């Protein structure tokens, strides 16, 4: 599941980086690239995990999202294997907005008391 040629997104990093005083943007599509395999090869990425990672990053309080999309991902000029199909983008943004609402304003996330 993880190891060589696979990136691991550690959501703990989001609030840690925010403590430096800068907004944090989560890159949801490059993290699903499988390095060592061409991005033109469908096996070169796992875009099915983009929604899970986006929602996790939003729940962790990220300030922005970077998501590469294309109407026909495998025809994209670069990073084809990791692109989110454009038809899924709107629903993913809606889900992310719902998660953001559920956790409160990003400015308040770090001040929440543990339950």
C-alpha positions as MATLAB code, in Angstrom:
seq = 'XXXXXXXXXXXXXXXXXXXXXXXXXXXXXXXXXXXXXXXXXXXXXXXXXXXXXXXXXXXXXXXXXXXXXXXXXXXXXXXXXXXXXXXXXXXXXXXXXXXXXXXXXXXXXXXXXXX';
ca = [
       0.000    0.000    0.000;
       2.932    2.364    0.586;
       6.643    2.247    0.059;
       8.933    2.742   -2.903;
       7.527    5.022   -5.616;
       4.511    5.966   -3.474;
       4.058    9.255   -1.679;
       2.382    9.342    1.710;
       0.326   12.378    2.728;
       0.596   12.895    6.474;
      -2.310   15.124    7.498;
      -0.496   16.035   10.722;
       1.778   18.145    8.535;
      -0.999   20.614    7.733;
      -1.366   22.194   11.192;
       2.391   21.876   11.759;
       3.095   23.929    8.625;
       0.355   26.423    9.529;
       2.181   27.101   12.796;
       4.853   28.740   10.632;
       2.309   31.460    9.857;
       1.587   30.715    6.211;
      -1.464   29.217    4.527;
      -1.136   25.579    3.477;
      -2.239   24.291    0.072;
      -2.750   20.532   -0.267;
      -1.765   19.042   -3.638;
      -4.233   16.192   -4.061;
      -3.197   14.922   -7.478;
       0.604   14.811   -7.413;
       0.434   12.769   -4.216;
      -1.375    9.967   -6.093;
       1.271    9.710   -8.853;
       3.200    6.455   -8.854;
       6.725    7.550   -9.632;
       8.812    5.356  -11.871;
       5.809    4.744  -14.152;
       5.021    7.109  -17.016;
       2.113    9.462  -16.363;
       0.865    8.481  -19.825;
       0.439    4.918  -18.518;
      -2.874    4.443  -16.647;
      -0.919    2.493  -14.014;
       1.094    5.665  -13.271;
      -1.420    7.104  -10.823;
      -4.278    6.344   -8.471;
      -6.804    9.170   -8.945;
      -9.488    7.117   -7.186;
      -7.855    8.231   -3.916;
      -8.034   11.975   -4.692;
     -11.448   12.445   -2.997;
     -10.309   10.669    0.182;
      -7.167   12.777    0.398;
      -9.013   16.027   -0.346;
     -11.571   15.402    2.390;
      -8.851   14.399    4.840;
      -6.834   17.534    4.085;
      -9.896   19.754    4.481;
     -10.728   18.037    7.774;
      -7.132   18.698    8.881;
      -7.709   22.395    8.160;
      -5.839   23.057    4.913;
      -6.295   26.552    3.512;
      -6.380   25.691   -0.191;
      -6.507   22.741   -2.567;
      -4.563   22.019   -5.743;
      -6.399   19.497   -7.935;
      -5.479   18.808  -11.558;
      -8.562   17.997  -13.627;
      -9.268   17.149  -17.248;
     -12.456   16.106  -19.095;
     -10.509   13.129  -20.500;
      -7.657   12.572  -18.029;
      -5.637   10.140  -20.137;
      -5.513   12.769  -22.912;
      -3.955   15.382  -20.600;
      -0.550   16.672  -21.719;
       1.052   15.946  -18.327;
       0.258   13.965  -15.182;
      -2.510   12.178  -17.083;
      -2.612    9.135  -14.813;
      -3.219   11.176  -11.675;
      -5.771   13.712  -12.930;
      -9.272   13.841  -11.518;
     -11.942   13.570  -14.183;
     -13.519   17.022  -14.504;
     -17.020   15.526  -14.197;
     -16.238   14.663  -10.537;
     -14.789   18.047   -9.588;
     -17.987   19.898   -8.664;
     -19.284   17.143   -6.378;
     -15.864   16.840   -4.719;
     -15.784   20.588   -4.037;
     -19.293   20.380   -2.559;
     -18.223   17.519   -0.267;
     -15.112   19.463    0.751;
     -17.241   22.520    1.555;
     -19.506   20.346    3.718;
     -16.500   19.009    5.632;
     -15.203   22.553    6.079;
     -18.572   23.653    7.455;
     -18.647   20.656    9.795;
     -15.278   21.513   11.354;
     -15.859   25.268   11.510;
     -13.786   28.107   10.110;
     -10.163   27.221    9.337;
      -9.089   30.086   11.623;
     -10.718   28.317   14.571;
      -9.593   24.756   13.886;
      -6.301   25.085   15.773;
      -8.085   26.552   18.794;
     -10.534   23.686   19.225;
     -10.409   21.924   22.557;
      -9.822   18.158   22.445;
     -12.919   16.117   23.199;
];
